[in-house]
XYZ file of C-alpha atoms in Angstrom:
762
model
C 26.109 55.732 25.141
C 26.141 55.701 21.316
C 27.655 52.746 19.532
C 30.386 55.025 18.130
C 31.355 56.197 21.624
C 31.272 52.614 22.831
C 33.716 51.699 20.075
C 36.025 54.582 21.082
C 36.050 53.429 24.702
C 36.724 49.814 23.782
C 39.525 50.918 21.436
C 41.071 52.878 24.306
C 40.965 49.810 26.554
C 42.502 47.590 23.883
C 45.280 50.107 23.124
C 46.025 50.397 26.854
C 46.360 46.630 27.247
C 48.840 46.367 24.366
C 50.863 49.297 25.730
C 49.938 51.796 23.018
C 49.311 54.635 25.449
C 49.281 57.357 22.795
C 46.435 55.711 20.897
C 44.588 55.010 24.150
C 44.942 58.651 25.164
C 43.590 59.953 21.865
C 40.621 57.582 21.969
C 39.770 58.557 25.553
C 40.051 62.289 24.852
C 37.669 61.883 21.896
C 35.349 59.776 24.027
C 35.325 62.298 26.899
C 34.595 65.099 24.435
C 31.277 63.401 23.813
C 30.776 61.846 27.268
C 32.333 64.285 29.768
C 31.131 62.659 33.017
C 32.348 59.110 32.568
C 34.228 57.906 35.672
C 35.974 54.925 34.047
C 37.287 57.045 31.180
C 38.832 59.668 33.464
C 40.252 56.949 35.730
C 41.816 55.077 32.800
C 43.184 58.300 31.318
C 44.782 59.121 34.698
C 46.404 55.670 34.765
C 47.746 56.220 31.247
C 49.262 59.589 32.212
C 50.824 57.926 35.277
C 52.408 55.298 33.023
C 53.787 58.128 30.885
C 55.139 59.962 34.008
C 52.840 62.870 33.233
C 51.896 63.194 36.865
C 50.277 66.626 36.857
C 47.863 65.570 34.099
C 47.217 62.293 35.914
C 46.413 64.261 39.055
C 43.798 66.360 37.259
C 42.152 63.261 35.780
C 42.040 61.484 39.153
C 40.364 64.536 40.671
C 37.738 64.612 37.909
C 37.121 60.891 38.265
C 36.636 61.252 42.028
C 34.262 64.158 41.566
C 32.094 61.723 39.631
C 32.601 58.780 42.004
C 34.068 59.873 45.376
C 33.748 56.324 46.763
C 36.060 54.562 44.337
C 38.706 52.816 46.427
C 40.819 52.074 43.351
C 40.811 55.720 42.221
C 41.605 56.985 45.710
C 44.473 54.508 46.028
C 45.889 55.360 42.601
C 45.486 59.083 43.262
C 47.448 58.675 46.474
C 50.336 57.107 44.533
C 50.177 59.958 42.021
C 50.287 62.590 44.748
C 53.369 61.019 46.302
C 55.130 61.326 42.933
C 54.232 65.014 42.968
C 55.695 65.367 46.469
C 52.279 66.036 47.978
C 52.496 63.424 50.719
C 50.000 65.003 53.083
C 47.342 65.060 50.378
C 48.272 61.504 49.384
C 47.793 60.409 52.974
C 44.338 61.987 53.044
C 43.361 60.146 49.863
C 44.462 56.768 51.184
C 42.870 57.352 54.585
C 39.586 57.994 52.741
C 40.051 54.725 50.867
C 40.664 52.881 54.138
C 37.382 54.089 55.577
C 35.685 52.559 52.528
C 37.691 49.302 52.452
C 39.352 48.706 55.854
C 40.258 45.072 55.165
C 42.480 45.625 52.134
C 46.087 44.845 53.135
C 47.602 46.689 50.180
C 45.858 49.897 51.257
C 47.292 49.691 54.767
C 50.688 48.961 53.238
C 50.618 51.915 50.840
C 49.389 54.285 53.530
C 52.159 53.110 55.866
C 54.718 53.818 53.145
C 53.534 57.416 52.902
C 53.678 57.779 56.682
C 57.305 56.640 56.507
C 58.006 59.261 53.845
C 56.530 61.828 56.253
C 58.785 60.569 59.062
C 55.852 59.271 61.139
C 57.409 55.912 61.849
C 55.432 54.887 64.923
C 52.118 55.370 63.147
C 53.507 53.684 60.031
C 54.403 50.664 62.161
C 50.774 50.404 63.298
C 49.619 50.456 59.676
C 52.103 47.757 58.636
C 50.770 45.637 61.490
C 47.262 46.092 60.057
C 48.466 45.051 56.593
C 50.034 41.936 58.092
C 46.906 41.192 60.130
C 44.913 40.958 56.905
C 47.728 39.234 54.983
C 50.303 37.503 57.233
C 52.309 36.357 54.186
C 52.777 39.890 52.828
C 56.585 39.764 52.669
C 56.904 43.319 51.287
C 55.019 44.574 54.347
C 57.406 42.711 56.657
C 60.319 44.345 54.837
C 58.922 47.868 54.999
C 57.785 47.366 58.591
C 61.422 46.522 59.322
C 62.496 49.807 57.706
C 60.074 51.788 59.887
C 61.284 50.036 63.029
C 64.891 50.658 61.979
C 64.204 54.372 61.500
C 62.727 54.419 65.006
C 65.864 52.824 66.475
C 64.185 49.439 67.140
C 66.902 47.363 65.536
C 66.144 43.952 67.013
C 62.474 44.279 66.082
C 63.471 45.383 62.563
C 65.712 42.343 62.260
C 62.832 40.020 63.189
C 60.712 41.482 60.381
C 63.460 41.149 57.792
C 63.909 37.532 58.842
C 60.175 36.949 58.391
C 60.225 38.584 54.951
C 63.128 36.344 53.939
C 61.413 33.276 55.336
C 58.477 34.055 53.041
C 60.686 35.016 50.086
C 64.356 33.909 50.352
C 65.124 35.620 47.025
C 64.099 39.100 48.208
C 67.324 41.044 47.559
C 66.138 44.273 49.175
C 65.340 42.511 52.463
C 68.824 40.948 52.535
C 70.381 44.389 52.099
C 68.129 45.942 54.740
C 68.976 43.136 57.124
C 72.637 43.915 56.522
C 72.143 47.576 57.478
C 70.429 46.540 60.697
C 73.144 44.045 61.612
C 75.669 46.812 61.047
C 73.858 49.031 63.545
C 74.006 46.136 66.002
C 77.762 45.949 65.274
C 77.442 42.430 63.875
C 79.620 43.352 60.938
C 80.552 39.918 59.586
C 76.881 38.929 59.438
C 76.075 42.247 57.739
C 78.651 41.615 55.012
C 77.208 38.127 54.455
C 73.735 39.646 53.978
C 74.981 42.189 51.431
C 76.765 39.417 49.558
C 73.543 37.373 49.479
C 71.632 40.389 48.187
C 74.220 41.004 45.477
C 74.271 37.342 44.508
C 70.543 37.633 43.860
C 70.840 41.007 42.151
C 74.400 42.004 41.082
C 73.020 45.270 39.714
C 71.614 46.388 43.063
C 73.522 49.657 43.548
C 72.078 50.332 46.992
C 73.374 47.020 48.345
C 76.867 47.853 47.049
C 76.699 51.231 48.791
C 75.433 49.713 52.037
C 78.237 47.159 51.965
C 80.694 50.031 51.626
C 79.374 51.614 54.825
C 79.994 48.414 56.774
C 83.456 47.973 55.254
C 84.254 51.515 56.366
C 83.138 50.645 59.903
C 85.561 47.714 59.723
C 88.339 50.147 58.683
C 88.625 48.294 55.344
C 88.734 51.575 53.474
C 90.111 50.439 50.121
C 87.450 47.736 49.870
C 84.803 50.288 50.822
C 85.925 52.596 48.015
C 85.736 49.721 45.563
C 82.141 48.950 46.535
C 81.125 52.615 46.256
C 82.736 52.754 42.827
C 80.748 49.657 41.827
C 77.529 51.293 43.047
C 78.363 54.426 41.059
C 79.171 52.410 37.920
C 75.669 50.987 38.158
C 74.071 54.323 39.016
C 76.238 57.416 38.426
C 73.405 59.585 39.796
C 73.335 57.817 43.186
C 73.727 60.828 45.505
C 73.931 58.767 48.688
C 76.781 56.639 47.327
C 78.745 59.770 46.417
C 78.306 61.067 49.959
C 79.282 57.703 51.468
C 82.388 57.612 49.295
C 83.225 61.088 50.590
C 83.016 59.785 54.157
C 85.552 57.047 53.439
C 87.908 59.481 51.713
C 87.587 61.709 54.763
C 88.663 58.797 56.982
C 91.692 58.381 54.711
C 92.448 62.107 55.141
C 91.967 62.655 51.397
C 89.999 65.788 52.118
C 89.905 67.455 48.702
C 88.577 64.264 47.112
C 86.025 63.902 49.896
C 84.712 67.421 49.352
C 84.482 66.758 45.602
C 82.318 63.711 46.346
C 80.027 65.711 48.605
C 79.728 68.374 45.909
C 78.798 65.717 43.347
C 76.193 64.316 45.734
C 74.694 67.768 46.263
C 74.719 68.541 42.566
C 72.571 65.439 42.079
C 70.355 66.098 45.087
C 70.528 69.670 46.455
C 68.080 68.677 49.182
C 70.276 65.894 50.588
C 70.804 67.202 54.123
C 73.245 64.473 55.149
C 75.679 65.422 52.375
C 75.507 69.078 53.442
C 76.215 67.949 57.008
C 79.128 65.720 55.975
C 80.674 68.531 53.976
C 80.142 70.935 56.874
C 81.907 68.569 59.270
C 84.986 68.259 57.066
C 85.170 72.023 56.484
C 84.870 72.556 60.228
C 87.654 70.052 60.886
C 89.830 71.874 58.316
C 89.078 75.119 60.205
C 87.279 76.573 57.189
C 84.602 77.860 59.523
C 82.826 80.447 57.313
C 82.396 77.791 54.626
C 81.165 75.275 57.227
C 78.596 77.795 58.464
C 77.168 78.056 54.941
C 76.711 74.276 54.835
C 74.898 74.135 58.166
C 72.664 77.065 57.259
C 71.762 75.237 54.051
C 70.909 72.077 55.983
C 68.569 73.957 58.297
C 66.901 75.740 55.375
C 66.117 72.281 53.950
C 64.961 70.809 57.256
C 64.970 72.926 60.453
C 64.625 69.747 62.526
C 67.584 67.829 61.089
C 69.412 66.075 63.908
C 72.551 67.770 65.347
C 72.673 70.504 62.661
C 71.651 73.438 64.861
C 74.342 72.569 67.391
C 76.939 72.271 64.632
C 75.920 75.662 63.235
C 76.147 77.410 66.605
C 79.502 75.751 67.337
C 80.925 76.918 63.985
C 79.683 80.431 64.631
C 81.307 80.416 68.068
C 84.637 79.467 66.509
C 84.564 82.678 64.466
C 82.949 84.732 67.257
C 79.868 85.449 65.164
C 77.175 86.133 67.744
C 74.087 87.309 65.857
C 71.066 85.722 67.558
C 73.303 84.258 70.273
C 70.840 84.392 73.180
C 67.894 83.094 71.178
C 70.055 80.256 69.796
C 71.122 79.171 73.296
C 67.514 79.334 74.492
C 66.438 77.169 71.557
C 69.195 74.633 72.271
C 68.127 74.296 75.895
C 64.457 73.914 74.933
C 65.302 71.166 72.455
C 67.534 69.326 74.935
C 64.687 69.455 77.456
C 62.481 67.868 74.787
C 65.106 65.098 74.382
C 65.891 66.133 70.812
C 69.183 65.219 69.121
C 70.508 68.730 68.796
C 74.153 69.119 69.888
C 77.276 67.161 70.770
C 77.731 67.538 74.564
C 81.288 68.850 74.170
C 80.010 71.728 72.034
C 77.446 72.608 74.698
C 80.047 73.149 77.441
C 80.972 76.613 76.172
C 77.371 77.709 75.651
C 75.638 77.430 79.030
C 76.305 76.790 82.720
C 73.583 74.339 83.711
C 74.867 70.922 84.836
C 71.385 69.399 84.579
C 71.100 70.323 80.898
C 74.620 69.074 80.224
C 73.794 65.703 81.729
C 70.575 65.415 79.736
C 72.415 66.373 76.537
C 75.091 63.733 77.208
C 72.456 61.066 77.841
C 70.723 61.875 74.529
C 74.013 61.770 72.648
C 75.385 58.599 74.208
C 72.120 56.718 73.708
C 71.963 57.723 70.041
C 75.613 57.660 68.995
C 77.189 55.214 71.432
C 74.512 52.970 72.960
C 75.719 50.176 75.179
C 76.772 47.267 72.971
C 76.170 43.688 74.061
C 78.458 42.087 71.504
C 80.727 40.436 74.036
C 78.447 40.218 77.051
C 79.461 40.995 80.619
C 82.965 40.449 81.925
C 82.189 37.776 84.490
C 85.743 36.754 85.278
C 87.551 38.707 87.989
C 91.080 39.183 86.788
C 93.823 38.361 89.284
C 97.240 39.669 88.366
C 100.365 40.463 90.386
C 99.872 44.084 89.279
C 96.713 46.017 88.492
C 96.478 46.494 84.736
C 95.648 50.082 83.836
C 94.998 51.146 80.250
C 94.806 54.731 79.036
C 92.888 55.250 75.762
C 93.535 58.443 73.794
C 93.902 60.104 70.408
C 96.078 62.752 72.017
C 99.512 61.232 72.613
C 100.967 64.109 70.579
C 101.339 67.898 70.729
C 98.077 68.298 72.588
C 97.005 69.643 76.003
C 96.191 66.135 77.258
C 99.719 64.946 76.521
C 101.219 68.094 78.020
C 99.374 67.450 81.289
C 99.868 63.685 81.585
C 103.403 63.006 80.341
C 105.024 63.072 83.781
C 102.123 61.221 85.402
C 102.718 58.272 83.099
C 106.426 58.313 83.940
C 105.802 58.376 87.697
C 103.293 55.530 87.959
C 104.403 52.901 90.456
C 105.523 49.963 88.318
C 105.654 47.676 91.353
C 101.862 47.894 91.719
C 100.605 48.811 88.251
C 101.221 47.548 84.733
C 100.553 50.277 82.183
C 98.982 49.968 78.740
C 98.357 52.737 76.204
C 95.924 52.548 73.279
C 96.561 55.263 70.690
C 93.958 56.241 68.075
C 96.097 58.802 66.298
C 98.229 58.272 63.209
C 101.593 56.964 64.407
C 103.315 58.988 61.681
C 102.427 62.148 63.604
C 105.339 61.789 65.998
C 106.418 64.541 68.355
C 108.600 64.850 71.417
C 105.522 64.280 73.574
C 104.531 61.171 71.673
C 108.044 59.745 71.931
C 108.225 60.554 75.620
C 104.832 59.003 76.346
C 105.565 55.870 74.308
C 108.736 55.375 76.330
C 106.811 55.601 79.598
C 104.513 52.656 78.822
C 105.442 48.997 78.984
C 102.747 48.295 76.395
C 101.866 50.820 73.683
C 99.291 49.795 71.061
C 98.687 51.684 67.798
C 95.007 50.965 67.144
C 93.805 53.746 64.854
C 92.938 51.277 62.107
C 91.102 48.836 64.360
C 87.357 48.957 64.988
C 85.939 49.825 68.387
C 84.998 46.169 68.798
C 88.470 44.964 67.940
C 90.036 47.375 70.427
C 87.590 46.383 73.157
C 88.303 42.719 72.454
C 92.052 43.376 72.603
C 91.610 45.045 75.996
C 89.616 42.043 77.196
C 92.234 39.634 75.850
C 94.888 41.593 77.754
C 92.670 41.371 80.861
C 92.777 45.099 81.531
C 91.426 45.861 85.004
C 90.789 49.598 84.628
C 90.147 51.275 81.257
C 90.582 55.046 81.309
C 89.050 57.235 78.621
C 91.129 60.390 78.144
C 88.908 61.738 75.362
C 85.209 61.564 76.239
C 83.330 63.383 73.474
C 86.298 65.381 72.170
C 87.710 65.179 68.635
C 88.951 61.739 67.547
C 87.769 60.065 70.784
C 86.467 56.485 70.518
C 83.588 56.218 72.974
C 82.349 53.108 71.160
C 85.183 51.102 72.738
C 83.748 51.713 76.182
C 80.220 51.014 74.965
C 81.530 47.494 74.240
C 82.855 47.289 77.846
C 86.624 47.077 77.384
C 87.291 46.414 81.075
C 85.358 45.703 84.266
C 86.113 49.235 85.520
C 85.796 52.180 83.102
C 86.763 55.744 83.977
C 86.050 59.170 82.445
C 89.195 61.182 83.098
C 90.703 64.557 82.218
C 90.016 65.111 78.507
C 86.288 65.763 78.757
C 85.155 68.063 81.598
C 81.655 66.725 82.106
C 79.527 63.648 82.467
C 79.411 61.114 79.641
C 75.767 60.341 80.439
C 76.500 56.657 79.734
C 75.729 53.745 82.045
C 78.912 51.921 81.028
C 81.204 54.653 82.406
C 81.653 53.803 86.080
C 83.652 56.716 87.455
C 84.685 60.303 86.750
C 87.874 61.714 88.316
C 87.225 65.066 89.954
C 87.886 67.130 93.064
C 85.620 68.955 95.545
C 85.805 72.185 93.552
C 84.855 70.949 90.080
C 82.110 68.628 91.398
C 80.736 69.665 94.809
C 78.883 66.855 96.544
C 75.633 68.720 95.866
C 76.293 68.302 92.117
C 76.778 64.527 92.115
C 73.231 64.067 90.828
C 74.249 65.745 87.571
C 76.753 62.981 86.743
C 75.909 59.480 85.552
C 79.315 58.299 86.835
C 80.277 57.880 90.463
C 82.671 60.643 91.489
C 86.258 59.938 92.502
C 87.435 62.878 94.609
C 91.143 63.682 94.580
C 92.097 65.921 97.503
C 93.608 68.925 95.714
C 92.775 69.054 92.009
C 91.662 66.556 89.406
C 94.168 67.906 86.875
C 97.707 66.517 86.622
C 100.644 68.627 85.514
C 104.080 68.133 84.048
C 106.876 69.851 85.963
C 109.281 69.055 83.129
C 107.648 71.536 80.796
C 110.389 73.920 79.837
C 109.947 77.673 79.720
C 112.210 78.995 76.973
C 115.087 81.148 78.108
C 114.326 83.648 75.367
C 113.130 86.990 76.719
C 110.586 88.512 74.369
C 110.425 92.284 74.038
C 106.938 93.767 74.028
C 107.472 95.271 70.620
C 108.501 91.865 69.310
C 105.117 90.537 70.469
C 103.213 93.490 69.043
C 102.470 94.850 72.521
C 102.758 98.484 73.629
C 105.764 99.336 75.776
C 103.539 101.120 78.281
C 100.158 100.184 79.747
C 98.652 97.196 81.502
C 98.577 93.920 79.540
C 95.527 91.732 80.133
C 95.727 88.418 78.316
C 93.688 85.304 77.565
C 95.165 82.455 75.547
C 92.009 80.347 75.569
C 90.597 79.144 72.268
C 88.371 81.813 70.766
C 85.233 79.637 70.860
C 85.256 80.071 74.654
C 84.693 83.816 74.247
C 81.039 84.857 74.225
C 79.164 88.187 74.279
C 78.942 88.278 78.084
C 82.685 87.670 78.462
C 83.518 90.394 75.939
C 81.089 92.746 77.714
C 83.091 92.268 80.915
C 86.406 92.689 79.150
C 85.205 95.895 77.481
C 84.105 97.333 80.819
C 87.481 96.417 82.335
C 89.384 98.060 79.474
C 87.265 101.198 79.766
C 88.232 101.525 83.436
C 91.950 100.919 82.914
C 93.222 103.619 80.545
C 96.039 102.548 78.269
C 95.435 98.862 78.879
C 95.224 96.278 76.104
C 93.845 92.768 75.801
C 96.169 90.137 74.336
C 94.337 87.156 72.817
C 95.250 83.984 70.969
C 94.658 84.296 67.228
C 92.618 81.233 66.348
C 91.533 82.204 62.839
C 91.194 85.405 60.765
C 87.388 85.475 60.952
C 87.392 85.325 64.749
C 89.977 88.104 64.885
C 87.959 90.384 62.609
C 84.679 89.663 64.403
C 86.178 90.256 67.853
C 87.600 93.586 66.745
C 84.228 94.601 65.325
C 82.422 93.470 68.497
C 84.795 95.497 70.670
C 84.103 98.583 68.562
C 80.375 98.034 69.194
C 81.188 98.295 72.906
C 82.881 101.680 72.369
C 86.416 100.326 72.789
C 88.908 100.951 69.999
C 89.779 97.737 68.232
C 93.511 98.546 68.380
C 93.319 97.692 72.084
C 93.029 94.056 71.007
C 96.380 92.419 70.263
C 96.527 88.925 68.781
C 99.187 86.314 69.432
C 100.064 83.676 66.879
C 100.832 80.111 67.907
C 104.344 79.237 69.089
C 106.138 76.146 70.277
C 105.108 75.340 73.843
C 108.334 76.479 75.520
C 108.283 79.847 73.740
C 104.567 80.243 74.352
C 105.192 79.752 78.068
C 108.039 82.279 77.958
C 105.930 85.023 76.379
C 103.541 84.963 79.355
C 106.140 87.129 81.099
C 105.057 90.053 78.905
C 101.516 89.977 80.347
C 100.324 91.291 83.700
C 97.108 89.319 84.350
C 95.328 86.397 82.690
C 91.575 86.994 82.314
C 89.615 83.734 82.224
C 86.491 82.918 80.198
C 83.223 81.364 81.334
C 81.246 79.109 81.276
C 84.188 77.239 79.735
C 87.239 78.155 81.795
C 90.892 77.971 80.960
C 92.092 74.431 81.669
C 95.566 73.645 80.317
C 95.942 77.331 79.453
C 95.409 78.223 83.129
C 98.082 75.724 84.146
C 100.371 77.209 81.499
C 99.917 80.704 82.894
C 100.437 79.643 86.510
C 103.498 77.552 85.606
C 104.905 80.593 83.778
C 104.281 82.810 86.824
C 101.251 84.736 85.543
C 98.265 85.136 87.908
C 94.895 83.950 86.588
C 91.627 85.684 87.438
C 88.609 83.428 87.010
C 84.856 83.521 87.357
C 83.544 80.232 88.738
C 80.216 78.809 87.549
C 78.012 75.778 88.208
C 79.455 73.167 85.842
C 82.655 71.142 85.776
C 84.021 73.138 82.820
C 83.290 76.449 84.557
C 85.056 75.490 87.802
C 88.381 74.135 86.538
C 90.416 77.328 86.911
C 89.067 77.663 90.458
C 90.281 74.122 91.166
C 93.769 75.029 89.955
C 93.862 78.264 91.942
C 92.787 76.444 95.091
C 95.512 73.859 94.517
C 98.143 76.577 94.310
C 96.647 78.479 97.251
C 95.439 81.583 95.412
C 91.704 81.408 96.182
C 91.404 85.218 96.251
C 91.576 85.159 92.437
C 88.304 83.192 92.247
C 85.137 85.249 91.685
C 81.511 84.180 91.306
C 79.871 87.028 89.377
C 80.795 89.289 86.498
C 80.697 92.272 88.881
C 83.241 90.653 91.230
C 85.376 89.577 88.288
C 85.466 93.039 86.731
C 86.055 94.834 90.013
C 89.006 92.618 90.930
C 90.517 92.922 87.447
C 90.372 96.711 87.662
C 91.736 96.705 91.215
C 94.733 94.558 90.290
C 95.430 96.665 87.193
C 95.297 99.941 89.097
C 97.035 98.757 92.284
C 100.324 97.283 91.076
C 101.459 96.529 94.610
C 98.474 94.206 95.127
C 99.146 92.398 91.857
C 102.802 92.074 92.796
C 101.787 90.344 96.031
C 99.969 87.688 94.023
C 102.924 87.267 91.688
C 105.244 86.775 94.659
C 102.884 84.250 96.236
C 102.584 82.418 92.919
C 106.364 82.275 92.610
C 106.638 80.872 96.123
C 103.713 78.422 95.785
C 104.623 77.141 92.336
C 106.886 74.395 93.652
C 105.548 74.069 97.196
C 101.792 73.700 96.763
C 99.982 70.629 95.330
C 99.161 71.945 91.840
C 102.563 71.140 90.350
C 103.522 68.360 92.768
C 103.166 65.562 90.238
C 104.581 62.897 92.557
C 101.925 63.660 95.184
C 99.221 63.828 92.508
C 100.249 60.442 91.092
C 100.034 58.819 94.528
C 96.543 60.249 95.022
C 95.391 58.985 91.617
C 96.863 55.552 92.254
C 95.040 55.417 95.581
C 91.845 56.129 93.667
C 92.588 53.271 91.263
C 93.232 50.934 94.196
C 89.919 51.866 95.804
C 88.038 51.280 92.541
C 89.753 47.920 92.150
C 89.079 46.865 95.746
C 85.375 47.678 95.406
C 85.155 45.606 92.249
C 86.999 42.640 93.743
C 84.674 42.804 96.757
C 81.607 42.604 94.444
C 80.600 46.148 95.350
C 78.968 48.374 92.764
C 80.809 51.581 91.857
C 80.412 54.190 94.572
C 81.687 57.699 95.286
C 85.324 57.568 96.370
C 87.197 60.095 98.493
C 91.001 59.980 98.495
């Protein structure tokens, strides 16, 4: 090396050390012009470009340096960091793995490699690498912190907490570890401790935007929405480009039903980070809830284009498509769902699966995956060791649906008829009390104790139930909209029951019983339910005999129906209609000239898609007539204009079947293998019309055609229905109530006798 080149190299080093990167760069470029194979010069130039955020140029210099000296641990390590900045994590991992083979005892190398593995979502392997880093340096507090993050991502919350505690023992002023500890305590539902951790973090670093945002999430969990918004606003003051905080703020606004503002927050988040899948998902969920299904579909498709393996997104997409009857790729989508459930992947909410397939084993597995992930058993309060002894058994019904809702329409009279000499009734309502209706008023009046708990946390509600010494807690919602499964995960009462609202297993160990009957859950199917089965003798479903059928007589023309021709109808929600069902309906229509099919109009997209699908099956779309929504009494009255109700499968008519039978309209069903696909059969058995139950599409279609073309046969069923309506068990609410109360007594007696839950036959 000439003395002049030596001077250039030394000048570059000196300029680098004083932070004059431009001068250092120029000196190194001149030096390399004369000495093109100098490892140290290329390595230093790469470091300079990295300091200047010129990552592509740094990458090229690292590669040239490593061509000269492939065994440089420092260059390999620095190159790995550069590659991560370029988004080339797999290549970065290869570089650091090479460095580890050369220097396997360097804790920082294990640490950096573990960080890349976390970025790649390989948390189990990352955990092993953090353990190696800590083996070589037990006091490496940053490694304890990041190890905690990997364990957290893998759902190992207690283990994550132990690592954060160790990091804070080594460095009590580590603000990030305090914030991370707070997130973990939140997952463990230790909210007060979580808030204290965020406050400690923010005391150490008031400008820590992420800690403000994390605190907002916990405040939202505590239903302290205004405080949550304030913390998000603080985070966004500190970092206006904080995409996650914008999305979190949107979630809180959604809880406050400020939907337009929530969507604006999600849009801001996505403008900042178009690849932020969670914001796409949050926006999709709110659009779906607002019944803006085509827009929701776009969100879910975007999520899956970003990450095809994002949790729950495929199920949400298929569900949104079903709500508009968009069936492209239907069979392949269902096959994919089943494959992913079998692989224990987090793919779909169990309620959304009910309408998509008829396999009770898959439904149970799906429910187990969902409950374990979304509502794992909480141990906040511990077991209920005390056996309550009261003059009356205390029964509590938990629901979001004490309003104009099928659950309320079915249960209103049941609540009124409960035997007050033996039972004390409690209701816990999760729905906004401002949304009053005649059903809500009627139900409130039927309970001695009615608690409005929408703004309480799951823990607070569970604690209230324990303070009230509830004996039997009954979940009327399951996994349906607005349900609060987390209450039962906290063990609100010694006996917990899955009843009515959700037609399937919860897949959760903390739910003791499911109320059923021999039709919806044959004894051979008990293995597909995590709960013990309580068998009522006639049907699991209650009914309200006080439901009024309006006296108004609708003309067919008034309803948009033809004056002549057979009227098939189905007032089920459109998401229950699938290609196989429409195939059967098309074949039925083709064999009954002049007939029409009268459906509920859920949304314009579903209507248009169903008409187009019928045309594909060579049936004119004008043979589909759509009914708008009416008040319940008038809706019941218009059933008189129809001749036969055609059921759907694998998700049958439930309340809609009861509506039809109460209004005097026969229901033809196809019975399947799952609870949801056997409900209409249960109702028909309970009203003694088993001949209207079929088991295959061929039987279903043949009987539909026979009844449409043999009016005398259909009239026989109508006469039997008229006779049976008030004489058979289906609408005998007094008898039903006695059977259900007997079931409660048997559950209670088993518990008081120290017997584990067991199948019960009433």
